[in-house]
């Protein structure tokens, strides 16, 4: 990457720690770096299908917790959560992908619910993606459980068989850097070719006029554990009505971006 050869460690004249700084000509590359980070999160790390699988694995591990133990130091048995919290590195180092397959292939009756969830993952019977919306802002008190309840209140009279926990809501944040609403490049220092002892900041307008103005967004994604087509249609209608109540735009597909 071009940024690395153009980096220097420069100590400021005033008090403070030395920082990694970049040649001024790398400013555009630094902006590209943060944009690439965002793209990777959208297309891979937090892709809707990846998140569906993550949520299903999490649910399976929670259901397995009381019935699944790991042998730790001095032969002590620990549950998954205690293996993390008990500072037992013998047990902790056994928390690998092997746990997934131990549950999947177990015949223990206590692991039946967890096993069935993992079997659905293997069979690609994932939580069904209902849709998403990208509000300009979300009230601080509006968390996933509040959205879940509000959507359930809309759909419950039509979908009698649907339970509230069949609706899965995820508030997925996307940002350029470590700070939610600030340009991370504002915290990057640069130096000039003729003076690599002095660092300075470069304003965005010095780089380009077509750089972003917004550096944070949060998607509200809705999934349904039930996969029956009629149920999915009712869920989509309920999600659309919920979005309409808040003035949000509703999208059902990233590829088609159907808006209602």
mmCIF file of C-alpha atoms in Angstrom:
data_model
loop_
_atom_site.group_PDB
_atom_site.id
_atom_site.type_symbol
_atom_site.label_atom_id
_atom_site.label_comp_id
_atom_site.label_asym_id
_atom_site.label_seq_id
_atom_site.Cartn_x
_atom_site.Cartn_y
_atom_site.Cartn_z
ATOM 1 C CA UNK A 1 0.000 0.000 0.000
ATOM 2 C CA UNK A 2 1.298 3.434 -0.937
ATOM 3 C CA UNK A 3 0.728 4.903 2.551
ATOM 4 C CA UNK A 4 3.304 2.720 4.301
ATOM 5 C CA UNK A 5 6.434 3.865 2.389
ATOM 6 C CA UNK A 6 5.269 7.455 2.863
ATOM 7 C CA UNK A 7 5.002 7.195 6.655
ATOM 8 C CA UNK A 8 7.343 8.745 9.216
ATOM 9 C CA UNK A 9 7.362 8.904 13.011
ATOM 10 C CA UNK A 10 7.486 12.569 13.992
ATOM 11 C CA UNK A 11 7.702 13.964 17.503
ATOM 12 C CA UNK A 12 5.963 17.320 17.996
ATOM 13 C CA UNK A 13 7.977 20.293 19.261
ATOM 14 C CA UNK A 14 5.541 20.800 22.126
ATOM 15 C CA UNK A 15 4.967 18.121 24.744
ATOM 16 C CA UNK A 16 3.355 14.970 23.457
ATOM 17 C CA UNK A 17 4.039 11.531 22.108
ATOM 18 C CA UNK A 18 5.507 10.905 18.689
ATOM 19 C CA UNK A 19 2.956 10.036 16.008
ATOM 20 C CA UNK A 20 2.933 8.252 12.674
ATOM 21 C CA UNK A 21 2.572 10.917 9.996
ATOM 22 C CA UNK A 22 2.225 10.657 6.212
ATOM 23 C CA UNK A 23 3.494 12.616 3.233
ATOM 24 C CA UNK A 24 1.004 15.236 2.140
ATOM 25 C CA UNK A 25 0.595 13.500 -1.236
ATOM 26 C CA UNK A 26 -0.896 10.483 0.591
ATOM 27 C CA UNK A 27 -3.932 12.420 1.861
ATOM 28 C CA UNK A 28 -6.178 10.993 -0.850
ATOM 29 C CA UNK A 29 -4.954 7.476 -0.092
ATOM 30 C CA UNK A 30 -5.785 7.914 3.594
ATOM 31 C CA UNK A 31 -9.352 8.885 2.669
ATOM 32 C CA UNK A 32 -9.487 5.821 0.403
ATOM 33 C CA UNK A 33 -8.272 3.628 3.265
ATOM 34 C CA UNK A 34 -11.185 4.594 5.518
ATOM 35 C CA UNK A 35 -13.654 4.253 2.649
ATOM 36 C CA UNK A 36 -12.304 0.749 1.953
ATOM 37 C CA UNK A 37 -12.742 -0.108 5.626
ATOM 38 C CA UNK A 38 -16.400 0.949 5.410
ATOM 39 C CA UNK A 39 -16.925 -1.057 2.202
ATOM 40 C CA UNK A 40 -15.465 -4.214 3.768
ATOM 41 C CA UNK A 41 -17.821 -3.898 6.724
ATOM 42 C CA UNK A 42 -20.840 -3.402 4.449
ATOM 43 C CA UNK A 43 -19.983 -6.147 1.956
ATOM 44 C CA UNK A 44 -18.425 -8.747 4.257
ATOM 45 C CA UNK A 45 -18.070 -8.230 8.019
ATOM 46 C CA UNK A 46 -21.635 -7.000 8.540
ATOM 47 C CA UNK A 47 -23.331 -8.429 5.470
ATOM 48 C CA UNK A 48 -26.960 -9.288 6.236
ATOM 49 C CA UNK A 49 -26.392 -13.041 5.766
ATOM 50 C CA UNK A 50 -23.219 -13.018 7.871
ATOM 51 C CA UNK A 51 -25.139 -11.279 10.642
ATOM 52 C CA UNK A 52 -28.017 -13.761 10.394
ATOM 53 C CA UNK A 53 -25.595 -16.652 10.918
ATOM 54 C CA UNK A 54 -23.866 -14.823 13.790
ATOM 55 C CA UNK A 55 -27.207 -14.281 15.534
ATOM 56 C CA UNK A 56 -28.184 -17.926 15.089
ATOM 57 C CA UNK A 57 -24.861 -19.158 16.476
ATOM 58 C CA UNK A 58 -25.243 -16.774 19.424
ATOM 59 C CA UNK A 59 -28.742 -18.081 20.142
ATOM 60 C CA UNK A 60 -27.506 -21.677 19.927
ATOM 61 C CA UNK A 61 -24.654 -21.000 22.372
ATOM 62 C CA UNK A 62 -27.021 -19.312 24.833
ATOM 63 C CA UNK A 63 -29.368 -22.309 24.727
ATOM 64 C CA UNK A 64 -26.416 -24.694 25.078
ATOM 65 C CA UNK A 65 -24.931 -22.815 28.052
ATOM 66 C CA UNK A 66 -26.570 -24.783 30.915
ATOM 67 C CA UNK A 67 -25.900 -28.151 29.267
ATOM 68 C CA UNK A 68 -22.423 -27.818 27.738
ATOM 69 C CA UNK A 69 -19.227 -27.861 29.779
ATOM 70 C CA UNK A 70 -15.521 -27.588 29.047
ATOM 71 C CA UNK A 71 -12.772 -29.164 31.108
ATOM 72 C CA UNK A 72 -10.414 -26.548 32.465
ATOM 73 C CA UNK A 73 -7.554 -26.294 34.922
ATOM 74 C CA UNK A 74 -7.225 -29.199 37.373
ATOM 75 C CA UNK A 75 -10.090 -30.983 35.623
ATOM 76 C CA UNK A 76 -12.688 -28.383 36.639
ATOM 77 C CA UNK A 77 -15.780 -28.259 34.413
ATOM 78 C CA UNK A 78 -16.860 -24.825 33.181
ATOM 79 C CA UNK A 79 -19.764 -23.614 31.085
ATOM 80 C CA UNK A 80 -18.910 -21.473 28.056
ATOM 81 C CA UNK A 81 -19.514 -18.175 29.863
ATOM 82 C CA UNK A 82 -17.570 -19.232 32.955
ATOM 83 C CA UNK A 83 -14.655 -20.366 30.790
ATOM 84 C CA UNK A 84 -14.437 -16.775 29.569
ATOM 85 C CA UNK A 85 -14.915 -15.075 32.938
ATOM 86 C CA UNK A 86 -13.088 -17.398 35.330
ATOM 87 C CA UNK A 87 -9.561 -16.574 34.122
ATOM 88 C CA UNK A 88 -9.025 -20.266 33.349
ATOM 89 C CA UNK A 89 -6.798 -20.263 30.279
ATOM 90 C CA UNK A 90 -6.948 -24.055 29.961
ATOM 91 C CA UNK A 91 -10.719 -23.876 29.456
ATOM 92 C CA UNK A 92 -10.537 -20.624 27.483
ATOM 93 C CA UNK A 93 -8.145 -22.029 24.872
ATOM 94 C CA UNK A 94 -10.666 -24.783 24.150
ATOM 95 C CA UNK A 95 -13.281 -22.242 23.003
ATOM 96 C CA UNK A 96 -12.584 -22.820 19.316
ATOM 97 C CA UNK A 97 -14.786 -23.699 16.327
ATOM 98 C CA UNK A 98 -14.721 -27.204 17.748
ATOM 99 C CA UNK A 99 -17.455 -26.136 20.211
ATOM 100 C CA UNK A 100 -19.816 -25.550 17.269
ATOM 101 C CA UNK A 101 -19.315 -29.086 15.970
ATOM 102 C CA UNK A 102 -19.463 -30.663 19.421
ATOM 103 C CA UNK A 103 -22.952 -29.212 19.840
ATOM 104 C CA UNK A 104 -23.967 -29.981 16.252
ATOM 105 C CA UNK A 105 -23.081 -33.686 16.512
ATOM 106 C CA UNK A 106 -24.082 -34.175 20.144
ATOM 107 C CA UNK A 107 -26.872 -36.574 21.122
ATOM 108 C CA UNK A 108 -27.385 -34.901 24.522
ATOM 109 C CA UNK A 109 -31.100 -34.171 25.029
ATOM 110 C CA UNK A 110 -30.247 -30.950 26.843
ATOM 111 C CA UNK A 111 -28.565 -29.639 23.686
ATOM 112 C CA UNK A 112 -31.549 -30.410 21.442
ATOM 113 C CA UNK A 113 -32.665 -26.777 20.918
ATOM 114 C CA UNK A 114 -29.113 -25.560 20.317
ATOM 115 C CA UNK A 115 -28.435 -28.467 17.972
ATOM 116 C CA UNK A 116 -31.570 -27.742 15.916
ATOM 117 C CA UNK A 117 -30.489 -24.129 15.392
ATOM 118 C CA UNK A 118 -27.051 -25.217 14.157
ATOM 119 C CA UNK A 119 -28.669 -27.807 11.886
ATOM 120 C CA UNK A 120 -30.714 -25.004 10.313
ATOM 121 C CA UNK A 121 -27.488 -23.130 9.600
ATOM 122 C CA UNK A 122 -26.020 -26.217 7.915
ATOM 123 C CA UNK A 123 -29.209 -26.587 5.856
ATOM 124 C CA UNK A 124 -29.190 -22.849 4.987
ATOM 125 C CA UNK A 125 -32.535 -22.368 6.717
ATOM 126 C CA UNK A 126 -31.393 -19.021 8.032
ATOM 127 C CA UNK A 127 -33.432 -16.277 9.624
ATOM 128 C CA UNK A 128 -35.374 -14.717 6.761
ATOM 129 C CA UNK A 129 -34.316 -11.173 5.932
ATOM 130 C CA UNK A 130 -37.419 -8.959 5.906
ATOM 131 C CA UNK A 131 -35.993 -5.567 5.068
ATOM 132 C CA UNK A 132 -34.028 -2.585 6.279
ATOM 133 C CA UNK A 133 -34.154 1.154 6.643
ATOM 134 C CA UNK A 134 -31.446 3.786 7.100
ATOM 135 C CA UNK A 135 -32.859 6.622 9.233
ATOM 136 C CA UNK A 136 -31.077 9.951 9.379
ATOM 137 C CA UNK A 137 -31.195 9.675 13.153
ATOM 138 C CA UNK A 138 -32.561 7.203 15.679
ATOM 139 C CA UNK A 139 -33.796 8.283 19.132
ATOM 140 C CA UNK A 140 -31.381 7.225 21.878
ATOM 141 C CA UNK A 141 -34.091 5.235 23.663
ATOM 142 C CA UNK A 142 -34.918 3.273 20.501
ATOM 143 C CA UNK A 143 -33.046 -0.004 20.897
ATOM 144 C CA UNK A 144 -33.543 -3.317 19.080
ATOM 145 C CA UNK A 145 -35.961 -4.710 21.673
ATOM 146 C CA UNK A 146 -38.164 -1.594 21.436
ATOM 147 C CA UNK A 147 -38.333 -1.893 17.640
ATOM 148 C CA UNK A 148 -39.055 -5.621 17.952
ATOM 149 C CA UNK A 149 -42.000 -4.982 20.283
ATOM 150 C CA UNK A 150 -43.459 -2.223 18.107
ATOM 151 C CA UNK A 151 -43.350 -4.371 14.961
ATOM 152 C CA UNK A 152 -44.843 -7.323 16.852
ATOM 153 C CA UNK A 153 -47.711 -5.118 18.080
ATOM 154 C CA UNK A 154 -48.491 -4.296 14.442
ATOM 155 C CA UNK A 155 -48.403 -7.879 13.139
ATOM 156 C CA UNK A 156 -49.668 -9.957 16.091
ATOM 157 C CA UNK A 157 -53.386 -9.738 15.235
ATOM 158 C CA UNK A 158 -52.771 -11.019 11.700
ATOM 159 C CA UNK A 159 -50.052 -13.570 12.435
ATOM 160 C CA UNK A 160 -51.524 -15.433 15.407
ATOM 161 C CA UNK A 161 -48.794 -18.114 15.394
ATOM 162 C CA UNK A 162 -45.951 -15.592 15.434
ATOM 163 C CA UNK A 163 -44.193 -15.013 18.756
ATOM 164 C CA UNK A 164 -42.430 -11.784 19.632
ATOM 165 C CA UNK A 165 -39.028 -13.488 19.762
ATOM 166 C CA UNK A 166 -39.592 -14.796 16.214
ATOM 167 C CA UNK A 167 -38.850 -11.219 15.144
ATOM 168 C CA UNK A 168 -35.156 -10.349 15.210
ATOM 169 C CA UNK A 169 -34.093 -6.708 14.970
ATOM 170 C CA UNK A 170 -30.528 -5.574 14.538
ATOM 171 C CA UNK A 171 -29.270 -2.000 14.703
ATOM 172 C CA UNK A 172 -26.145 -2.165 12.563
ATOM 173 C CA UNK A 173 -23.727 0.795 12.761
ATOM 174 C CA UNK A 174 -21.414 1.736 9.906
ATOM 175 C CA UNK A 175 -18.712 4.357 10.300
ATOM 176 C CA UNK A 176 -15.518 5.569 8.699
ATOM 177 C CA UNK A 177 -13.367 5.355 11.793
ATOM 178 C CA UNK A 178 -13.342 5.207 15.569
ATOM 179 C CA UNK A 179 -15.507 8.290 16.149
ATOM 180 C CA UNK A 180 -19.145 8.037 15.176
ATOM 181 C CA UNK A 181 -19.824 11.293 13.342
ATOM 182 C CA UNK A 182 -16.375 12.779 12.726
ATOM 183 C CA UNK A 183 -14.031 12.484 9.759
ATOM 184 C CA UNK A 184 -11.199 10.208 11.014
ATOM 185 C CA UNK A 185 -8.756 11.897 8.641
ATOM 186 C CA UNK A 186 -9.088 15.020 10.798
ATOM 187 C CA UNK A 187 -6.946 13.159 13.347
ATOM 188 C CA UNK A 188 -4.225 12.203 10.861
ATOM 189 C CA UNK A 189 -1.033 14.259 10.631
ATOM 190 C CA UNK A 190 1.013 14.870 7.484
ATOM 191 C CA UNK A 191 4.419 16.273 6.586
ATOM 192 C CA UNK A 192 5.865 17.997 3.536
ATOM 193 C CA UNK A 193 8.583 16.638 1.262
ATOM 194 C CA UNK A 194 11.005 19.402 2.179
ATOM 195 C CA UNK A 195 10.462 19.134 5.955
ATOM 196 C CA UNK A 196 9.888 15.739 7.525
ATOM 197 C CA UNK A 197 10.381 17.093 11.045
ATOM 198 C CA UNK A 198 7.188 19.159 11.211
ATOM 199 C CA UNK A 199 3.674 17.694 11.104
ATOM 200 C CA UNK A 200 0.394 19.389 10.203
ATOM 201 C CA UNK A 201 -3.216 18.625 9.313
ATOM 202 C CA UNK A 202 -4.717 18.804 5.838
ATOM 203 C CA UNK A 203 -8.259 20.106 5.380
ATOM 204 C CA UNK A 204 -10.659 17.988 3.384
ATOM 205 C CA UNK A 205 -11.253 20.738 0.823
ATOM 206 C CA UNK A 206 -7.523 20.671 0.040
ATOM 207 C CA UNK A 207 -7.879 17.052 -1.113
ATOM 208 C CA UNK A 208 -11.114 16.966 -3.104
ATOM 209 C CA UNK A 209 -14.620 18.410 -3.260
ATOM 210 C CA UNK A 210 -16.210 14.979 -3.719
ATOM 211 C CA UNK A 211 -15.376 13.473 -0.340
ATOM 212 C CA UNK A 212 -18.190 12.463 2.059
ATOM 213 C CA UNK A 213 -19.860 14.826 4.512
ATOM 214 C CA UNK A 214 -21.425 12.086 6.669
ATOM 215 C CA UNK A 215 -19.245 9.525 8.447
ATOM 216 C CA UNK A 216 -21.754 7.453 10.395
ATOM 217 C CA UNK A 217 -25.048 5.690 9.739
ATOM 218 C CA UNK A 218 -27.087 3.017 11.431
ATOM 219 C CA UNK A 219 -29.202 0.475 9.572
ATOM 220 C CA UNK A 220 -32.256 -1.055 11.185
ATOM 221 C CA UNK A 221 -32.442 -4.621 9.861
ATOM 222 C CA UNK A 222 -35.370 -6.938 10.509
ATOM 223 C CA UNK A 223 -35.322 -10.739 10.276
ATOM 224 C CA UNK A 224 -37.937 -13.406 10.950
ATOM 225 C CA UNK A 225 -37.248 -16.875 12.331
ATOM 226 C CA UNK A 226 -40.358 -18.213 10.587
ATOM 227 C CA UNK A 227 -39.828 -18.900 6.881
ATOM 228 C CA UNK A 228 -43.395 -19.611 5.732
ATOM 229 C CA UNK A 229 -44.156 -17.311 2.723
ATOM 230 C CA UNK A 230 -47.464 -15.987 4.076
ATOM 231 C CA UNK A 231 -45.790 -15.110 7.371
ATOM 232 C CA UNK A 232 -42.968 -13.342 5.542
ATOM 233 C CA UNK A 233 -45.468 -11.252 3.555
ATOM 234 C CA UNK A 234 -47.226 -10.200 6.773
ATOM 235 C CA UNK A 235 -43.886 -9.322 8.339
ATOM 236 C CA UNK A 236 -42.904 -7.179 5.347
ATOM 237 C CA UNK A 237 -46.220 -5.363 5.549
ATOM 238 C CA UNK A 238 -45.779 -4.787 9.296
ATOM 239 C CA UNK A 239 -42.230 -3.506 8.803
ATOM 240 C CA UNK A 240 -43.417 -1.157 6.066
ATOM 241 C CA UNK A 241 -46.172 0.190 8.348
ATOM 242 C CA UNK A 242 -43.678 0.634 11.192
ATOM 243 C CA UNK A 243 -41.316 2.592 8.934
ATOM 244 C CA UNK A 244 -44.214 4.721 7.715
ATOM 245 C CA UNK A 245 -45.115 5.619 11.318
ATOM 246 C CA UNK A 246 -41.618 7.088 11.781
ATOM 247 C CA UNK A 247 -41.254 8.566 8.311
ATOM 248 C CA UNK A 248 -38.513 6.114 7.335
ATOM 249 C CA UNK A 249 -37.997 4.692 3.852
ATOM 250 C CA UNK A 250 -38.449 0.928 3.571
ATOM 251 C CA UNK A 251 -36.164 -1.310 1.531
ATOM 252 C CA UNK A 252 -36.622 -5.043 1.062
ATOM 253 C CA UNK A 253 -33.524 -5.868 -0.973
ATOM 254 C CA UNK A 254 -29.997 -4.474 -1.313
ATOM 255 C CA UNK A 255 -29.792 -5.511 -4.955
ATOM 256 C CA UNK A 256 -33.186 -4.245 -6.091
ATOM 257 C CA UNK A 257 -33.572 -1.553 -3.414
ATOM 258 C CA UNK A 258 -37.355 -1.621 -3.661
ATOM 259 C CA UNK A 259 -38.607 1.441 -1.882
ATOM 260 C CA UNK A 260 -42.139 1.982 -0.631
#
